[in-house]
Structure formats: structure tokens, C-alpha cells
PDB file of C-alpha atoms in Angstrom:
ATOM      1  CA  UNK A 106     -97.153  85.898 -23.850  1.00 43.00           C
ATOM      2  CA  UNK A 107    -100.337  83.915 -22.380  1.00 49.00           C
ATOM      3  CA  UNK A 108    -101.830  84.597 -25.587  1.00 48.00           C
ATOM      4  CA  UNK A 109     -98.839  82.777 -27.559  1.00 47.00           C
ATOM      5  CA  UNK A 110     -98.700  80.021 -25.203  1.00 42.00           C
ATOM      6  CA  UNK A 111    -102.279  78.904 -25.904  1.00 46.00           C
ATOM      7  CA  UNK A 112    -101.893  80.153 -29.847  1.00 65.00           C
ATOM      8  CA  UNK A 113    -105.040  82.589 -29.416  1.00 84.00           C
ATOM      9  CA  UNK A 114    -104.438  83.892 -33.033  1.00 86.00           C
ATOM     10  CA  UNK A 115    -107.267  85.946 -32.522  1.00 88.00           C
ATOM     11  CA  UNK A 116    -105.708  87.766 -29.418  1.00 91.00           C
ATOM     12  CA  UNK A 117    -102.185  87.883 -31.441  1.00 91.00           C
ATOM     13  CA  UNK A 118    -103.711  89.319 -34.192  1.00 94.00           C
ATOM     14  CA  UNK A 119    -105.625  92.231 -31.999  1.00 94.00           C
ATOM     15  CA  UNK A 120    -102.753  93.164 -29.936  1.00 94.00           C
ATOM     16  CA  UNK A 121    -100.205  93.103 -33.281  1.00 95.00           C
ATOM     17  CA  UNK A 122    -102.681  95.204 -34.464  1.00 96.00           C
ATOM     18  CA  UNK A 123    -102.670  97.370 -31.480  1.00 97.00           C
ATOM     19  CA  UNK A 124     -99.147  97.551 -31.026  1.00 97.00           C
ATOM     20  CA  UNK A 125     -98.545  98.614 -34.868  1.00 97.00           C
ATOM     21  CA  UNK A 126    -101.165 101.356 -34.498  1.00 97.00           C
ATOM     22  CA  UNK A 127     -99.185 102.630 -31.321  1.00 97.00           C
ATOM     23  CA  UNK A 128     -96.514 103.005 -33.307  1.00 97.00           C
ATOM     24  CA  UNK A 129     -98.558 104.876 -35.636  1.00 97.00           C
ATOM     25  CA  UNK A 130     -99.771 107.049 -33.934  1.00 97.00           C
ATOM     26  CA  UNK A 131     -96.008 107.894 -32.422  1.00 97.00           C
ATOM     27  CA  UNK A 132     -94.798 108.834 -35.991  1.00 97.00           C
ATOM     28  CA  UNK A 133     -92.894 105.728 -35.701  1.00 97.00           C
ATOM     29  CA  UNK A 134     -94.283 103.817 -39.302  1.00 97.00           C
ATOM     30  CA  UNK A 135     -91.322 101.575 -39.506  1.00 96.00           C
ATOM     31  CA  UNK A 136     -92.571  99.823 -36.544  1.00 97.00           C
ATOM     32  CA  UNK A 137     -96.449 100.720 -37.124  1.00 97.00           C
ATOM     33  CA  UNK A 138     -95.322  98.349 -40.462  1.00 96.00           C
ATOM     34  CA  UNK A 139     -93.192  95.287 -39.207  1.00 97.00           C
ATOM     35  CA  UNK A 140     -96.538  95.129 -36.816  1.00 97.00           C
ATOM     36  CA  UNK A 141     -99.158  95.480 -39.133  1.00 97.00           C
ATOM     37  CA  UNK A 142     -97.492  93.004 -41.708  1.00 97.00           C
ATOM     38  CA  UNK A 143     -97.121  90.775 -38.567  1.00 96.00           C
ATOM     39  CA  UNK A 144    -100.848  91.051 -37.697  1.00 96.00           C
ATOM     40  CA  UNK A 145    -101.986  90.514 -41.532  1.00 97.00           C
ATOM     41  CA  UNK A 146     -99.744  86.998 -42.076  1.00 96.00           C
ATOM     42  CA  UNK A 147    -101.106  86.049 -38.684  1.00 95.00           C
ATOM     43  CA  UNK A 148    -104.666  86.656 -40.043  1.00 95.00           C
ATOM     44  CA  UNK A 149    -103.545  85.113 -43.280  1.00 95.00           C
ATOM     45  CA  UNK A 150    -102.895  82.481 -41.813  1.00 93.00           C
ATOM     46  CA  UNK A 151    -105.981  81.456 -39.931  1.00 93.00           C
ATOM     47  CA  UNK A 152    -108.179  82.814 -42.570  1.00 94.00           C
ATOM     48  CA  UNK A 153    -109.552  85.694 -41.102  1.00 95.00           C
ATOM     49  CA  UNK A 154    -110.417  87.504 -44.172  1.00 96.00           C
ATOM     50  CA  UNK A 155    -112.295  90.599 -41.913  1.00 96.00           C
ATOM     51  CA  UNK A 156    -109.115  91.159 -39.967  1.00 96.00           C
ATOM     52  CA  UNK A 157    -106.899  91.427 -42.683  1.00 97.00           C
ATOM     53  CA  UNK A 158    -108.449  93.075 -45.269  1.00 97.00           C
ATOM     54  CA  UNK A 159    -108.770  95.757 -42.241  1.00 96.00           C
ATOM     55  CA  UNK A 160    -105.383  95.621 -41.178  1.00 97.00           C
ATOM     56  CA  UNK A 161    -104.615  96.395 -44.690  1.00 97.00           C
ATOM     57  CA  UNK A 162    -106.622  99.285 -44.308  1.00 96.00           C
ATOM     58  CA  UNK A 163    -104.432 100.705 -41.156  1.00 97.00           C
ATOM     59  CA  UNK A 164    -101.320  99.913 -43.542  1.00 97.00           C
ATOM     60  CA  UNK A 165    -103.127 101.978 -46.311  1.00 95.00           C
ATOM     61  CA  UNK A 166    -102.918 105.005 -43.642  1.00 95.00           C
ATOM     62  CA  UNK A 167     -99.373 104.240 -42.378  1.00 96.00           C
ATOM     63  CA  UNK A 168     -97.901 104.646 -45.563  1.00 97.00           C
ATOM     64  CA  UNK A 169    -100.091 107.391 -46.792  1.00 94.00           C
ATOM     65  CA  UNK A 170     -98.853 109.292 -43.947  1.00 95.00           C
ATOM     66  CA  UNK A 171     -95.411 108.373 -44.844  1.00 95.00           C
ATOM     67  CA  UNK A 172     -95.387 109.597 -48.344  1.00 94.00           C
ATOM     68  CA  UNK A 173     -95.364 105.621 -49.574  1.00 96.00           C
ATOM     69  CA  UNK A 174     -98.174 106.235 -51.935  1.00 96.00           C
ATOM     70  CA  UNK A 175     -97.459 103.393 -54.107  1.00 96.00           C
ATOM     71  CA  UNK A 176     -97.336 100.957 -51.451  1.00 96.00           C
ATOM     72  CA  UNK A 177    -100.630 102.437 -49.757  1.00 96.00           C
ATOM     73  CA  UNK A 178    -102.093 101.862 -53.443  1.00 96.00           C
ATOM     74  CA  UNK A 179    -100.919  98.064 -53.237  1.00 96.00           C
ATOM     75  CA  UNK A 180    -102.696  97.276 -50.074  1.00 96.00           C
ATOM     76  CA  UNK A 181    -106.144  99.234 -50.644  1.00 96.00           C
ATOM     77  CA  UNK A 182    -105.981  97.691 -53.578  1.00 97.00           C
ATOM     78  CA  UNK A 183    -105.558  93.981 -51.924  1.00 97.00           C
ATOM     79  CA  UNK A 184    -108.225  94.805 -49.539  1.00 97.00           C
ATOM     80  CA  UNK A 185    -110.083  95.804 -52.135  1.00 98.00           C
ATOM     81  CA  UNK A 186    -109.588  92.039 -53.999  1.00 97.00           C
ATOM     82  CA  UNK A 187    -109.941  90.143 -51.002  1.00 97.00           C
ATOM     83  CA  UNK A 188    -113.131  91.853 -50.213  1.00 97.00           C
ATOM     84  CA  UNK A 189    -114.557  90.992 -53.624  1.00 97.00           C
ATOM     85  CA  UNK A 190    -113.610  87.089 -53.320  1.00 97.00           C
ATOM     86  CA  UNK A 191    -115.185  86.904 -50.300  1.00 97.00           C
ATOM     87  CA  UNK A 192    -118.005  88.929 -51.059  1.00 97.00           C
ATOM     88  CA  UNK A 193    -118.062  90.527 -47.891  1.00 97.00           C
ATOM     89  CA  UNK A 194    -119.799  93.888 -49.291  1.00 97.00           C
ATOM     90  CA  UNK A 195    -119.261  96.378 -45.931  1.00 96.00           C
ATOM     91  CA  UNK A 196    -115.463  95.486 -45.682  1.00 97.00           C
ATOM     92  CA  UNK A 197    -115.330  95.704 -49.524  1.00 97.00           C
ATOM     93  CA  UNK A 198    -117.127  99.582 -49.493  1.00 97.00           C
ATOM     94  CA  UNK A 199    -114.782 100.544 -46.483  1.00 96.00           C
ATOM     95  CA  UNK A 200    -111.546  99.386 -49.181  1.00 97.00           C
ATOM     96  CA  UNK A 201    -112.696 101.084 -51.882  1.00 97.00           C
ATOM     97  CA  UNK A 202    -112.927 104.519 -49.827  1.00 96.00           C
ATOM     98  CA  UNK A 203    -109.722 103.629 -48.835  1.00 95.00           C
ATOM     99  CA  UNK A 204    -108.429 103.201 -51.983  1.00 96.00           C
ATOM    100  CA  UNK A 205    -110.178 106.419 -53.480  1.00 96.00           C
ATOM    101  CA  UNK A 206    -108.145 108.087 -50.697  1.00 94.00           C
ATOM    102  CA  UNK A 207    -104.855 107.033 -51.521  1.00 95.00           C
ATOM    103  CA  UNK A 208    -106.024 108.435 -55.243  1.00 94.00           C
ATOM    104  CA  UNK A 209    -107.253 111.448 -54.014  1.00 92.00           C
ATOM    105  CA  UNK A 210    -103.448 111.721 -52.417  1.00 91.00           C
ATOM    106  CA  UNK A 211    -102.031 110.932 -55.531  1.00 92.00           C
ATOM    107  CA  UNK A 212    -103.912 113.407 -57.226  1.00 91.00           C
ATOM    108  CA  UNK A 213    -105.813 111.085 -59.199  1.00 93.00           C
ATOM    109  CA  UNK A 214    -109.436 112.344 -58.916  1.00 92.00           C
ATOM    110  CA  UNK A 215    -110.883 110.205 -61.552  1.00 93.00           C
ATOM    111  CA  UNK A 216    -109.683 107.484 -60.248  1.00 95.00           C
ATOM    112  CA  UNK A 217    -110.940 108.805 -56.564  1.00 95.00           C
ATOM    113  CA  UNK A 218    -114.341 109.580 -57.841  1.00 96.00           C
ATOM    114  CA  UNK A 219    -114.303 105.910 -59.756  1.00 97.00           C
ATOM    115  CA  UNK A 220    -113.740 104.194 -56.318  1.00 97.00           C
ATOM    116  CA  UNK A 221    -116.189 106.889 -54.458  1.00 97.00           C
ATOM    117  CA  UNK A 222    -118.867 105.966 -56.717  1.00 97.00           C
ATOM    118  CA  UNK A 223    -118.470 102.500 -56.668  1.00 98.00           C
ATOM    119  CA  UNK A 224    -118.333 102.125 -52.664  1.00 98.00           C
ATOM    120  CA  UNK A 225    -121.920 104.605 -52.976  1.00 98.00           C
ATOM    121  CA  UNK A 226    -124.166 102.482 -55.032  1.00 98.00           C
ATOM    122  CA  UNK A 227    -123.059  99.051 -53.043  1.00 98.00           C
ATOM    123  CA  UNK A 228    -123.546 100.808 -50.174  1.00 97.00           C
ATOM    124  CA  UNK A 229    -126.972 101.772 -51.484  1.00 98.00           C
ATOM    125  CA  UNK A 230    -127.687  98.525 -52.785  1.00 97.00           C
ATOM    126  CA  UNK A 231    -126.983  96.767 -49.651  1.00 97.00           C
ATOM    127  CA  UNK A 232    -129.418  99.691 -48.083  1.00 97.00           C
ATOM    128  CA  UNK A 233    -126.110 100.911 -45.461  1.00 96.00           C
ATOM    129  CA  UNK A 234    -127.153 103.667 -44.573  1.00 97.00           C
ATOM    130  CA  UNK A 235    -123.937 105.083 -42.411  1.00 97.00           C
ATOM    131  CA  UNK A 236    -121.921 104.049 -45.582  1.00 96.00           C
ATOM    132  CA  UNK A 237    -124.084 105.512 -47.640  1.00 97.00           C
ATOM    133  CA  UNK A 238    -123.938 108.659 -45.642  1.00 96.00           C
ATOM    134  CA  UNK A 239    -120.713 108.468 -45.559  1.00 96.00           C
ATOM    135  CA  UNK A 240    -119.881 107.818 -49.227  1.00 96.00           C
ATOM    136  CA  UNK A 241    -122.337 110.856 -49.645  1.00 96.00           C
ATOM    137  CA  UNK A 242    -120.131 113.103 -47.478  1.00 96.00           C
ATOM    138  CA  UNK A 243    -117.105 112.068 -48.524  1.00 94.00           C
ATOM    139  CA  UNK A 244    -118.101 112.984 -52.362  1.00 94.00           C
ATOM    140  CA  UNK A 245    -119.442 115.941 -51.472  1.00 93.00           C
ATOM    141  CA  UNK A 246    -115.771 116.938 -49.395  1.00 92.00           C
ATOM    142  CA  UNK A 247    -114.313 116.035 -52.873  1.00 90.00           C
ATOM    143  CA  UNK A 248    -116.530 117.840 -55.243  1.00 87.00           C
ATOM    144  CA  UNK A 249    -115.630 121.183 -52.612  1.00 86.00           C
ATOM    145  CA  UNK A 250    -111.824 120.424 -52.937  1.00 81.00           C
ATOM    146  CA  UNK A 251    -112.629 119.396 -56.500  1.00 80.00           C
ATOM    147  CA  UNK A 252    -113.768 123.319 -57.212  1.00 75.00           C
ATOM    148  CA  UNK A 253    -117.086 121.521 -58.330  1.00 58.00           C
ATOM    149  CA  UNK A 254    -119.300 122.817 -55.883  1.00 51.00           C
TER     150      UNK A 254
END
């Protein structure tokens, strides 16, 4: 509650965040939510573009994991927008493989391959190389599921 006291919304925001993924990771999502919404309008509302667009991310997995594809969609998709506007390229590359995820889940692969590829040439076009690796591997895990070796 010290944190609250002095409003350090950057300390609310991490332990929100904390909390929600503690929830998470105890199969409790209806929780894991009200906390990561919580963390994301506190972030909103300081303009800390970084924090939420990842929170958004760990909401991406919470409802991927509970079968709420089309809300997963919504917020990899946000990230995704809020990314672009602030042209923060990393954070924007890390939404789009989230968001090729969720439509890899939804059985969507050209969709998935669509997001793939675009988070693999920013990433080599910003010269990242772990995100380019990573974009690489991912791809390559795809293709093999795919039956496209």
C-alpha cells in the first residue's frame, strides 16, 4: 500500500502485473484478467505505452489459454496498433508474433504466416538479431507443423 500512498504508478503497474500473472500461472484467468486490465488502465493512464502494449501481450496468453480466442485476437491486435502509433518497432515485432499466435490457435495459418513475416523483415530491418532469430525459428516451428518442411 506504500506504493498507493505515494501514487508510484510505475510500482502499481509492476505488481498488478505481477499479481495477474500469479493468477495465471494458478489456472485462475478470471483473476489473471481483472489484474491485467487493472495494470493496462493504470498504464493507460500515465502513458506508458511499453507497459501496456506488454501487458496486453500477457492478456493475449491468458485468454489463449482459456479458449477466449476472440478476445486474445482483440488485444494482440491493440498491441499491435499501439505499437505502430508509437513507432516503437521491438514492442511492435513482439505483438505481431503474438498476434500470429493467437492465428496459429485459431487455425488461421495465412493469417499466422502474414504476421510471422511481417515481425521478420522489421526485425531485419531494424538489424535485431534475437528477433530475427526468433522470427526465424518460430517460422520454421510453423512450416514443420505446417507439413511444409
Amino acid at each position: 500500500m506504500e506504493a498507493v500512498a505515494k501514487c508510484d504508478h510505475d510500482k502499481i503497474i509492476s505488481t498488478r502485473t505481477n499479481l495477474g500473472l500469479a493468477f495465471y500461472y494458478a489456472k485462475n484467468y478470471a483473476d489473471a484478467e481483472k489484474h491485467l486490465l487493472g495494470a493496462a488502465k493504470d498504464a493507460r493512464s500515465i502513458n506508458d505505452v511499453k507497459s501496456e502494449i506488454n501487458i496486453y501481450g500477457y492478456l493475449c496468453i491468458v485468454y489463449c489459454d482459456d479458449n477466449n480466442i476472440e478476445q486474445a485476437q482483440r488485444y494482440a491486435e491493440e498491441a499491435i496498433r499501439i505499437a505502430e502509433n508509437a513507432k516503437l518497432n521491438k514492442e511492435l515485432i513482439t505483438a505481431l508474433i503474438n498476434c500470429s499466435s493467437v492465428m496459429n490457435q485459431k487455425r488461421d495459418l495465412s493469417s499466422s504466416f502474414k504476421y510471422l513475416n511481417h515481425a521478420l523483415n522489421l526485425a531485419l530491418e531494424i538489424k535485431n538479431k534475437p528477433l530475427t532469430g526468433r522470427c526465424y525459428l518460430l517460422l520454421a516451428r510453423q512450416y514443420e507443423n505446417a507439413g511444409n518442411n
